[in-house]
Tab-separated table of C-alpha atoms in Angstrom:
chain	number	residue	atom	x	y	z
A	1	UNK	CA	0.000	0.000	0.000
A	2	UNK	CA	0.988	3.657	-0.188
A	3	UNK	CA	2.111	5.067	3.170
A	4	UNK	CA	2.880	8.707	3.993
A	5	UNK	CA	5.030	9.348	7.065
A	6	UNK	CA	4.998	12.754	8.702
A	7	UNK	CA	8.403	13.601	10.140
A	8	UNK	CA	11.982	12.476	9.432
A	9	UNK	CA	13.486	12.376	12.886
A	10	UNK	CA	14.872	9.061	14.076
A	11	UNK	CA	11.339	7.741	14.774
A	12	UNK	CA	9.899	8.724	11.388
A	13	UNK	CA	12.974	7.520	9.507
A	14	UNK	CA	12.969	4.155	11.292
A	15	UNK	CA	9.265	3.827	10.474
A	16	UNK	CA	10.060	4.566	6.817
A	17	UNK	CA	12.831	1.978	6.677
A	18	UNK	CA	10.802	-0.878	8.133
A	19	UNK	CA	7.676	-0.037	6.148
A	20	UNK	CA	9.719	0.100	2.938
A	21	UNK	CA	11.370	-3.181	3.903
A	22	UNK	CA	7.875	-4.675	4.299
A	23	UNK	CA	7.198	-3.790	0.676
A	24	UNK	CA	5.134	-0.632	0.983
A	25	UNK	CA	5.435	2.475	-1.184
A	26	UNK	CA	6.680	5.040	1.340
A	27	UNK	CA	6.853	8.839	1.192
A	28	UNK	CA	8.295	10.850	4.087
A	29	UNK	CA	7.439	14.536	4.496
A	30	UNK	CA	9.895	16.677	6.467
A	31	UNK	CA	10.075	20.447	6.892
A	32	UNK	CA	13.856	20.479	7.409
A	33	UNK	CA	16.336	20.157	4.496
A	34	UNK	CA	17.560	16.747	5.766
A	35	UNK	CA	16.636	14.082	8.345
A	36	UNK	CA	17.380	14.356	12.071
A	37	UNK	CA	17.870	18.119	12.259
A	38	UNK	CA	15.648	18.726	15.279
A	39	UNK	CA	15.338	16.577	18.439
A	40	UNK	CA	17.340	13.719	16.895
A	41	UNK	CA	20.303	15.959	16.055
A	42	UNK	CA	22.384	16.087	19.234
A	43	UNK	CA	20.746	13.995	21.947
A	44	UNK	CA	22.719	12.269	24.702
A	45	UNK	CA	23.744	9.380	22.415
A	46	UNK	CA	22.448	6.577	24.620
A	47	UNK	CA	20.767	3.404	23.419
A	48	UNK	CA	19.850	2.529	26.969
A	49	UNK	CA	17.099	-0.035	27.541
A	50	UNK	CA	18.532	-0.862	30.953
A	51	UNK	CA	18.249	2.790	31.999
A	52	UNK	CA	14.695	3.114	30.676
A	53	UNK	CA	12.528	4.509	33.441
A	54	UNK	CA	9.729	7.060	33.723
A	55	UNK	CA	10.530	10.432	35.185
A	56	UNK	CA	7.362	10.129	37.263
A	57	UNK	CA	8.204	8.026	40.297
A	58	UNK	CA	7.811	7.887	44.068
A	59	UNK	CA	9.613	10.784	45.730
A	60	UNK	CA	9.964	12.802	42.530
A	61	UNK	CA	7.802	15.775	43.675
A	62	UNK	CA	10.054	16.268	46.721
A	63	UNK	CA	13.183	15.769	44.615
A	64	UNK	CA	11.921	18.345	42.131
A	65	UNK	CA	11.678	20.957	44.880
A	66	UNK	CA	15.249	20.193	45.938
A	67	UNK	CA	16.468	20.258	42.335
A	68	UNK	CA	15.007	23.717	41.776
A	69	UNK	CA	17.125	25.027	44.662
A	70	UNK	CA	20.391	23.558	43.294
A	71	UNK	CA	22.951	25.746	41.542
A	72	UNK	CA	23.297	23.176	38.758
A	73	UNK	CA	19.696	22.043	38.722
A	74	UNK	CA	18.514	19.182	36.476
A	75	UNK	CA	15.122	20.905	36.303
A	76	UNK	CA	13.954	24.346	35.212
A	77	UNK	CA	10.389	25.626	35.085
A	78	UNK	CA	9.377	28.837	33.340
A	79	UNK	CA	6.199	30.427	34.758
A	80	UNK	CA	3.319	29.931	32.348
A	81	UNK	CA	-0.452	30.205	32.315
A	82	UNK	CA	-0.803	27.588	29.585
A	83	UNK	CA	-3.511	25.116	30.593
A	84	UNK	CA	-1.916	22.264	28.616
A	85	UNK	CA	1.303	22.636	30.625
A	86	UNK	CA	-0.374	22.352	33.986
A	87	UNK	CA	-2.677	19.553	32.835
A	88	UNK	CA	0.418	17.572	31.810
A	89	UNK	CA	2.209	18.339	35.095
A	90	UNK	CA	-0.804	17.155	37.095
A	91	UNK	CA	-1.014	13.951	35.048
A	92	UNK	CA	2.665	13.333	35.711
A	93	UNK	CA	2.215	13.869	39.453
A	94	UNK	CA	-0.590	11.300	39.434
A	95	UNK	CA	1.937	8.763	38.103
A	96	UNK	CA	4.393	9.410	40.948
A	97	UNK	CA	3.443	6.300	42.915
A	98	UNK	CA	5.317	3.037	43.382
A	99	UNK	CA	2.559	1.039	41.674
A	100	UNK	CA	2.385	3.309	38.612
A	101	UNK	CA	6.187	3.505	38.398
A	102	UNK	CA	6.535	-0.259	38.237
A	103	UNK	CA	3.836	-0.619	35.556
A	104	UNK	CA	5.218	2.225	33.459
A	105	UNK	CA	8.830	1.095	33.744
A	106	UNK	CA	7.811	-2.403	32.684
A	107	UNK	CA	6.126	-1.066	29.550
A	108	UNK	CA	9.130	1.078	28.691
A	109	UNK	CA	11.551	-1.786	29.240
A	110	UNK	CA	9.478	-4.022	26.973
A	111	UNK	CA	9.788	-1.642	24.023
A	112	UNK	CA	13.369	-0.597	24.782
A	113	UNK	CA	14.710	-4.156	25.070
A	114	UNK	CA	12.915	-5.134	21.870
A	115	UNK	CA	14.278	-2.068	20.115
A	116	UNK	CA	17.852	-2.917	21.069
A	117	UNK	CA	17.392	-6.389	19.588
A	118	UNK	CA	15.974	-4.918	16.361
A	119	UNK	CA	18.896	-2.480	16.149
A	120	UNK	CA	21.384	-5.301	16.544
A	121	UNK	CA	19.708	-7.230	13.732
A	122	UNK	CA	19.671	-4.103	11.563
A	123	UNK	CA	23.416	-3.703	12.112
A	124	UNK	CA	24.008	-7.322	11.154
A	125	UNK	CA	21.834	-7.009	8.038
A	126	UNK	CA	23.126	-3.675	6.736
A	127	UNK	CA	26.481	-2.901	8.351
A	128	UNK	CA	25.220	0.566	9.315
A	129	UNK	CA	27.717	2.677	11.303
A	130	UNK	CA	27.156	5.669	13.579
A	131	UNK	CA	30.099	5.882	16.062
A	132	UNK	CA	28.528	2.914	17.824
A	133	UNK	CA	29.928	1.320	20.987
A	134	UNK	CA	28.585	-1.634	22.988
A	135	UNK	CA	30.132	-1.034	26.411
A	136	UNK	CA	27.100	-0.331	28.582
A	137	UNK	CA	25.895	2.536	30.766
A	138	UNK	CA	27.397	3.440	34.143
A	139	UNK	CA	24.890	5.146	36.451
A	140	UNK	CA	27.292	6.939	38.785
A	141	UNK	CA	26.301	7.722	42.370
A	142	UNK	CA	28.032	10.556	44.204
A	143	UNK	CA	26.638	9.590	47.631
A	144	UNK	CA	25.508	6.511	49.554
A	145	UNK	CA	21.834	7.559	49.577
A	146	UNK	CA	21.735	7.358	45.776
A	147	UNK	CA	23.414	3.964	45.811
A	148	UNK	CA	20.922	2.643	48.371
A	149	UNK	CA	17.961	4.029	46.407
A	150	UNK	CA	19.061	2.028	43.359
A	151	UNK	CA	17.761	-1.156	45.027
A	152	UNK	CA	14.198	-0.360	43.916
A	153	UNK	CA	15.287	-0.198	40.266
A	154	UNK	CA	17.400	-3.325	40.668
A	155	UNK	CA	14.323	-5.247	41.825
A	156	UNK	CA	12.500	-4.296	38.608
A	157	UNK	CA	15.546	-5.101	36.466
A	158	UNK	CA	15.605	-8.577	38.051
A	159	UNK	CA	11.911	-9.055	37.365
A	160	UNK	CA	12.414	-8.352	33.655
A	161	UNK	CA	15.731	-10.240	33.393
A	162	UNK	CA	17.697	-7.114	32.476
A	163	UNK	CA	21.422	-7.705	33.141
A	164	UNK	CA	23.050	-5.348	35.650
A	165	UNK	CA	26.122	-5.024	37.870
A	166	UNK	CA	26.324	-3.144	41.147
A	167	UNK	CA	29.875	-1.758	41.355
A	168	UNK	CA	32.095	-0.308	44.033
A	169	UNK	CA	34.787	2.252	43.209
A	170	UNK	CA	37.222	-0.376	41.966
A	171	UNK	CA	34.574	-1.864	39.703
A	172	UNK	CA	33.796	1.564	38.259
A	173	UNK	CA	37.451	2.113	37.374
A	174	UNK	CA	37.605	-1.175	35.502
A	175	UNK	CA	34.981	0.001	32.998
A	176	UNK	CA	35.755	3.746	33.106
A	177	UNK	CA	39.506	4.140	33.852
A	178	UNK	CA	39.430	7.943	33.517
A	179	UNK	CA	37.381	8.141	36.725
A	180	UNK	CA	40.583	7.287	38.612
A	181	UNK	CA	41.332	11.018	38.548
A	182	UNK	CA	38.222	11.817	40.635
A	183	UNK	CA	37.761	8.798	42.934
A	184	UNK	CA	36.770	11.012	45.864
A	185	UNK	CA	33.684	12.262	43.986
A	186	UNK	CA	31.638	9.037	43.833
A	187	UNK	CA	30.847	5.979	45.952
A	188	UNK	CA	29.727	3.397	43.390
A	189	UNK	CA	27.543	2.740	40.380
A	190	UNK	CA	24.928	0.593	38.714
A	191	UNK	CA	26.218	-0.730	35.404
A	192	UNK	CA	23.903	-1.835	32.614
A	193	UNK	CA	26.141	-3.899	30.303
A	194	UNK	CA	23.451	-4.435	27.639
A	195	UNK	CA	23.243	-0.729	26.826
A	196	UNK	CA	24.925	0.825	23.790
A	197	UNK	CA	25.911	4.274	22.546
A	198	UNK	CA	25.983	6.007	19.186
A	199	UNK	CA	25.404	9.212	17.258
A	200	UNK	CA	21.658	9.407	16.581
A	201	UNK	CA	22.164	12.020	13.854
A	202	UNK	CA	24.634	9.861	11.920
A	203	UNK	CA	22.423	6.828	12.386
A	204	UNK	CA	19.299	8.578	11.095
A	205	UNK	CA	21.087	10.057	8.098
A	206	UNK	CA	22.488	6.650	7.136
A	207	UNK	CA	19.196	4.876	7.776
A	208	UNK	CA	17.411	7.362	5.487
A	209	UNK	CA	19.825	6.369	2.700
A	210	UNK	CA	19.082	2.703	3.337
A	211	UNK	CA	15.349	3.429	3.221
A	212	UNK	CA	15.807	5.252	-0.092
A	213	UNK	CA	17.614	2.181	-1.362
A	214	UNK	CA	14.424	0.240	-0.611
A	215	UNK	CA	12.343	2.722	-2.606
A	216	UNK	CA	11.270	5.227	0.069
A	217	UNK	CA	11.049	8.855	-1.039
A	218	UNK	CA	11.956	11.716	1.293
A	219	UNK	CA	10.434	15.118	0.539
A	220	UNK	CA	12.552	17.654	2.414
A	221	UNK	CA	11.769	21.330	2.912
A	222	UNK	CA	8.035	20.601	2.843
A	223	UNK	CA	5.863	21.993	5.644
A	224	UNK	CA	2.805	20.037	6.761
A	225	UNK	CA	-0.305	22.209	6.981
A	226	UNK	CA	-3.098	19.824	7.948
A	227	UNK	CA	-4.574	16.360	7.642
A	228	UNK	CA	-7.787	16.126	5.618
A	229	UNK	CA	-10.437	13.794	7.066
A	230	UNK	CA	-13.608	12.273	5.673
A	231	UNK	CA	-15.673	10.128	7.991
A	232	UNK	CA	-13.429	7.774	9.913
A	233	UNK	CA	-10.396	8.027	7.650
A	234	UNK	CA	-7.722	10.461	6.479
A	235	UNK	CA	-7.923	11.249	2.774
A	236	UNK	CA	-4.814	13.392	2.261
A	237	UNK	CA	-2.139	15.636	3.732
A	238	UNK	CA	-2.043	19.284	2.715
A	239	UNK	CA	1.492	20.699	2.561
A	240	UNK	CA	3.473	23.632	1.219
A	241	UNK	CA	4.230	21.414	-1.806
A	242	UNK	CA	0.624	20.468	-2.439
A	243	UNK	CA	-1.565	17.513	-1.557
A	244	UNK	CA	-0.250	14.016	-0.759
A	245	UNK	CA	-2.579	10.997	-0.840
A	246	UNK	CA	-1.969	7.542	0.575
A	247	UNK	CA	-3.690	4.436	1.883
A	248	UNK	CA	-2.242	4.905	5.369
A	249	UNK	CA	-0.574	7.715	7.309
A	250	UNK	CA	1.962	7.529	10.141
A	251	UNK	CA	2.396	10.615	12.303
A	252	UNK	CA	5.870	10.876	13.849
A	253	UNK	CA	6.163	14.583	14.606
A	254	UNK	CA	7.518	14.307	18.144
A	255	UNK	CA	6.538	17.242	20.330
A	256	UNK	CA	4.505	18.778	17.511
A	257	UNK	CA	2.206	15.743	17.211
A	258	UNK	CA	-0.522	17.102	19.546
A	259	UNK	CA	-0.785	20.314	17.492
A	260	UNK	CA	-1.427	18.387	14.277
A	261	UNK	CA	-3.896	16.019	15.971
A	262	UNK	CA	-5.928	18.683	17.732
A	263	UNK	CA	-7.846	19.616	14.569
A	264	UNK	CA	-8.856	15.973	14.229
A	265	UNK	CA	-10.351	15.923	17.721
A	266	UNK	CA	-7.570	13.695	19.071
A	267	UNK	CA	-5.811	14.591	22.318
A	268	UNK	CA	-2.628	12.793	23.274
A	269	UNK	CA	-0.721	13.453	26.519
A	270	UNK	CA	2.507	14.583	24.820
A	271	UNK	CA	4.312	17.733	25.973
A	272	UNK	CA	7.650	19.282	24.861
A	273	UNK	CA	10.288	18.988	27.595
A	274	UNK	CA	13.329	20.989	26.577
A	275	UNK	CA	16.747	19.371	26.824
A	276	UNK	CA	20.261	20.608	26.116
A	277	UNK	CA	23.588	19.161	25.053
A	278	UNK	CA	27.141	20.176	24.342
A	279	UNK	CA	29.403	18.243	21.979
A	280	UNK	CA	32.993	18.505	23.149
A	281	UNK	CA	36.084	17.663	21.052
A	282	UNK	CA	38.322	15.178	22.908
A	283	UNK	CA	41.768	16.527	23.779
A	284	UNK	CA	43.042	13.581	25.861
A	285	UNK	CA	41.406	10.205	25.183
A	286	UNK	CA	42.844	8.715	28.398
A	287	UNK	CA	40.818	11.245	30.390
A	288	UNK	CA	37.573	10.807	28.431
A	289	UNK	CA	34.751	8.317	29.070
A	290	UNK	CA	34.761	4.946	27.317
A	291	UNK	CA	30.992	4.697	27.002
A	292	UNK	CA	28.153	6.508	28.832
A	293	UNK	CA	28.402	7.750	32.382
A	294	UNK	CA	25.152	9.019	33.886
A	295	UNK	CA	25.867	11.594	36.581
A	296	UNK	CA	22.924	10.752	38.824
A	297	UNK	CA	23.155	13.913	40.928
A	298	UNK	CA	22.722	16.297	38.004
A	299	UNK	CA	20.893	13.896	35.652
A	300	UNK	CA	23.542	14.477	32.979
A	301	UNK	CA	24.690	11.801	30.519
A	302	UNK	CA	28.316	11.935	29.381
A	303	UNK	CA	28.886	9.796	26.289
A	304	UNK	CA	31.859	8.948	24.089
A	305	UNK	CA	31.040	9.381	20.380
A	306	UNK	CA	34.189	8.722	18.353
A	307	UNK	CA	36.526	11.669	18.900
A	308	UNK	CA	33.843	13.689	20.723
A	309	UNK	CA	32.118	13.724	24.105
A	310	UNK	CA	28.373	14.328	24.051
A	311	UNK	CA	27.055	15.793	27.308
A	312	UNK	CA	23.259	15.870	27.488
A	313	UNK	CA	20.651	16.547	30.103
A	314	UNK	CA	18.451	18.945	32.059
A	315	UNK	CA	14.677	19.210	31.766
A	316	UNK	CA	13.065	22.570	31.148
A	317	UNK	CA	9.307	23.068	31.161
A	318	UNK	CA	8.881	26.087	28.917
A	319	UNK	CA	6.600	25.077	26.050
A	320	UNK	CA	8.016	25.303	22.534
A	321	UNK	CA	10.749	27.816	23.427
A	322	UNK	CA	14.093	26.939	21.772
A	323	UNK	CA	16.234	29.678	23.334
A	324	UNK	CA	19.740	28.559	24.319
A	325	UNK	CA	20.255	29.423	28.002
A	326	UNK	CA	23.791	29.992	29.285
A	327	UNK	CA	23.005	28.609	32.762
A	328	UNK	CA	21.972	25.292	31.195
A	329	UNK	CA	25.314	25.106	29.401
A	330	UNK	CA	27.091	25.841	32.681
A	331	UNK	CA	25.504	22.744	34.253
A	332	UNK	CA	26.621	20.489	31.397
A	333	UNK	CA	30.145	21.930	31.433
A	334	UNK	CA	30.362	21.498	35.201
A	335	UNK	CA	29.375	17.819	35.120
A	336	UNK	CA	31.804	16.786	32.378
A	337	UNK	CA	34.766	18.785	33.707
A	338	UNK	CA	34.097	17.629	37.271
A	339	UNK	CA	34.138	13.921	36.352
A	340	UNK	CA	36.456	13.969	33.328
A	341	UNK	CA	38.825	16.926	33.821
A	342	UNK	CA	41.161	17.411	30.872
A	343	UNK	CA	39.236	15.010	28.653
A	344	UNK	CA	37.865	17.609	26.258
A	345	UNK	CA	37.874	21.296	25.409
A	346	UNK	CA	34.515	22.688	26.540
A	347	UNK	CA	35.404	26.118	25.149
A	348	UNK	CA	35.093	24.623	21.648
A	349	UNK	CA	31.851	22.721	22.359
A	350	UNK	CA	28.770	22.938	20.149
A	351	UNK	CA	25.756	24.004	22.245
A	352	UNK	CA	22.332	22.655	21.238
A	353	UNK	CA	18.758	22.337	22.468
A	354	UNK	CA	15.809	20.172	21.441
A	355	UNK	CA	12.264	19.344	22.534
A	356	UNK	CA	11.634	15.868	23.910
A	357	UNK	CA	8.062	14.609	23.328
A	358	UNK	CA	7.229	13.440	26.841
A	359	UNK	CA	4.168	11.624	28.139
A	360	UNK	CA	3.184	11.902	31.831
A	361	UNK	CA	3.901	8.202	32.448
A	362	UNK	CA	6.952	7.910	30.166
A	363	UNK	CA	5.287	5.391	27.839
A	364	UNK	CA	5.250	6.274	24.123
A	365	UNK	CA	2.037	6.462	22.096
A	366	UNK	CA	2.332	3.951	19.261
A	367	UNK	CA	-0.473	2.416	17.237
A	368	UNK	CA	-3.898	3.149	15.751
A	369	UNK	CA	-6.246	6.092	16.239
A	370	UNK	CA	-10.010	6.538	15.849
A	371	UNK	CA	-9.243	7.150	12.150
A	372	UNK	CA	-8.770	3.701	10.656
A	373	UNK	CA	-5.816	4.651	8.408
A	374	UNK	CA	-3.986	7.042	10.761
A	375	UNK	CA	-1.298	5.658	13.068
A	376	UNK	CA	0.881	7.303	15.704
A	377	UNK	CA	4.539	6.819	16.568
A	378	UNK	CA	5.363	9.532	19.078
A	379	UNK	CA	5.805	10.416	22.747
A	380	UNK	CA	9.155	8.677	23.332
A	381	UNK	CA	10.566	11.431	25.559
A	382	UNK	CA	14.268	11.014	26.278
A	383	UNK	CA	14.234	7.498	24.804
A	384	UNK	CA	13.508	8.163	21.131
A	385	UNK	CA	16.961	6.943	20.109
A	386	UNK	CA	16.698	3.961	22.439
A	387	UNK	CA	13.241	2.931	21.174
A	388	UNK	CA	13.523	4.005	17.519
A	389	UNK	CA	14.170	0.711	15.772
A	390	UNK	CA	11.690	-1.257	17.849
A	391	UNK	CA	9.035	1.415	17.374
A	392	UNK	CA	9.695	1.477	13.616
A	393	UNK	CA	9.331	-2.287	13.288
A	394	UNK	CA	6.318	-2.277	15.617
A	395	UNK	CA	4.423	0.352	13.613
A	396	UNK	CA	5.348	-1.353	10.329
A	397	UNK	CA	3.752	-4.550	11.628
A	398	UNK	CA	0.629	-2.711	12.810
A	399	UNK	CA	0.170	-0.851	9.512
A	400	UNK	CA	0.728	-4.105	7.608
A	401	UNK	CA	-1.973	-5.857	9.663
A	402	UNK	CA	0.537	-8.219	11.298
A	403	UNK	CA	0.804	-9.152	14.950
A	404	UNK	CA	3.797	-7.300	16.486
A	405	UNK	CA	6.571	-9.300	18.126
A	406	UNK	CA	5.870	-7.753	21.540
A	407	UNK	CA	2.696	-7.033	23.490
A	408	UNK	CA	0.734	-3.934	22.516
A	409	UNK	CA	-0.553	-3.426	26.075
A	410	UNK	CA	-0.162	0.160	27.258
A	411	UNK	CA	1.090	1.501	23.911
A	412	UNK	CA	-2.160	2.146	22.062
A	413	UNK	CA	-4.366	5.184	22.476
A	414	UNK	CA	-8.109	5.523	22.133
A	415	UNK	CA	-10.280	8.506	21.269
A	416	UNK	CA	-9.781	9.912	24.772
A	417	UNK	CA	-5.995	9.981	24.450
A	418	UNK	CA	-5.504	7.101	26.864
A	419	UNK	CA	-2.312	5.084	26.612
A	420	UNK	CA	-3.515	2.513	29.104
A	421	UNK	CA	-6.377	0.768	27.301
A	422	UNK	CA	-5.515	-1.209	24.152
A	423	UNK	CA	-7.981	-1.265	21.271
A	424	UNK	CA	-8.394	-3.849	18.534
A	425	UNK	CA	-7.816	-2.605	14.993
A	426	UNK	CA	-8.512	-5.863	13.190
A	427	UNK	CA	-9.680	-9.376	13.922
A	428	UNK	CA	-6.249	-10.691	12.936
A	429	UNK	CA	-4.745	-8.801	15.916
A	430	UNK	CA	-7.410	-9.919	18.379
């Protein structure tokens, strides 16, 4: 069938690749001049199923208050009277219970683990490269309270058979030797050996070429104006380059998905949470990280990408504002120079910001809508890179009328925007 995909970030491009691989005639519409030039451009670089967890969890409201009082705070909130912002915040607070955290983390792990497996198969099939490394994630704890609190996550990791290692200082130095220079600044870590790293921008650009090799067409520099509906189906997409018609449509517009869906009467709980990164040229490889180190205190990920260090983090609730704030850069520079002094030249770093499409419970919104030929692949938050390949294969199966390889529970939405109640889109999937 003919399929139009809206958006060429890592999620849209992965959807295009797997739909084209399934034999469909695919067209991707993207407003930028190339793929992965917005949120997928300079994210933290983690493919981290083991670290997949919702931001909403027990104790988070109290932590948020403490974070806001820190000099290098992981959280920033700009005062706003926008009703959608406060509705989303309230929904997130309602998920800050132990019971909801466990359910939501389980759903995220299911998709993230599957996605890692699909990525590994894609690498084997195509030989795609993107400064990839397979050396795990080190969640670094600066104090004993953080190390003790990790037991709750460890219990869930055990339940879902996710490999992990709880490390003391000596164990940390075995996997990240450069930390020997700052041994007094941490007490231990949780290592997730199944995690990987890589440049999401390079990956998406190369995957788009592979999709084109399978017949997919990418229409760059084309702005999407609206979806045209008739009854219970979408009939076309109106754009700056005219009208596009297809049998099915996949919406993968990240944080901008709710805006496009609003005119169709569909509400999804996706909100833009602003994140920042700096990309630092390495000056001394022996002082740089080997893989990803997550600085738990400041919620900053420090990742080795070839001859660069990607430092990503912070969460800013400020709507669709893309202003680059100097204080956010200061936090990223502090974390990387504090843990890896002399590893890179922060004065020459590229400073970037992007909008993460977050849901209140952390679970993405993937699957059908009340319109029988419109499908969603959005709401991945900080885990778009982690979940991209699995989400692309998952949506390709759904659009093709095939049963996905993993459970659909908790991923579908209904006409009320719920991500908790699955719906049946065909008897074959029942």
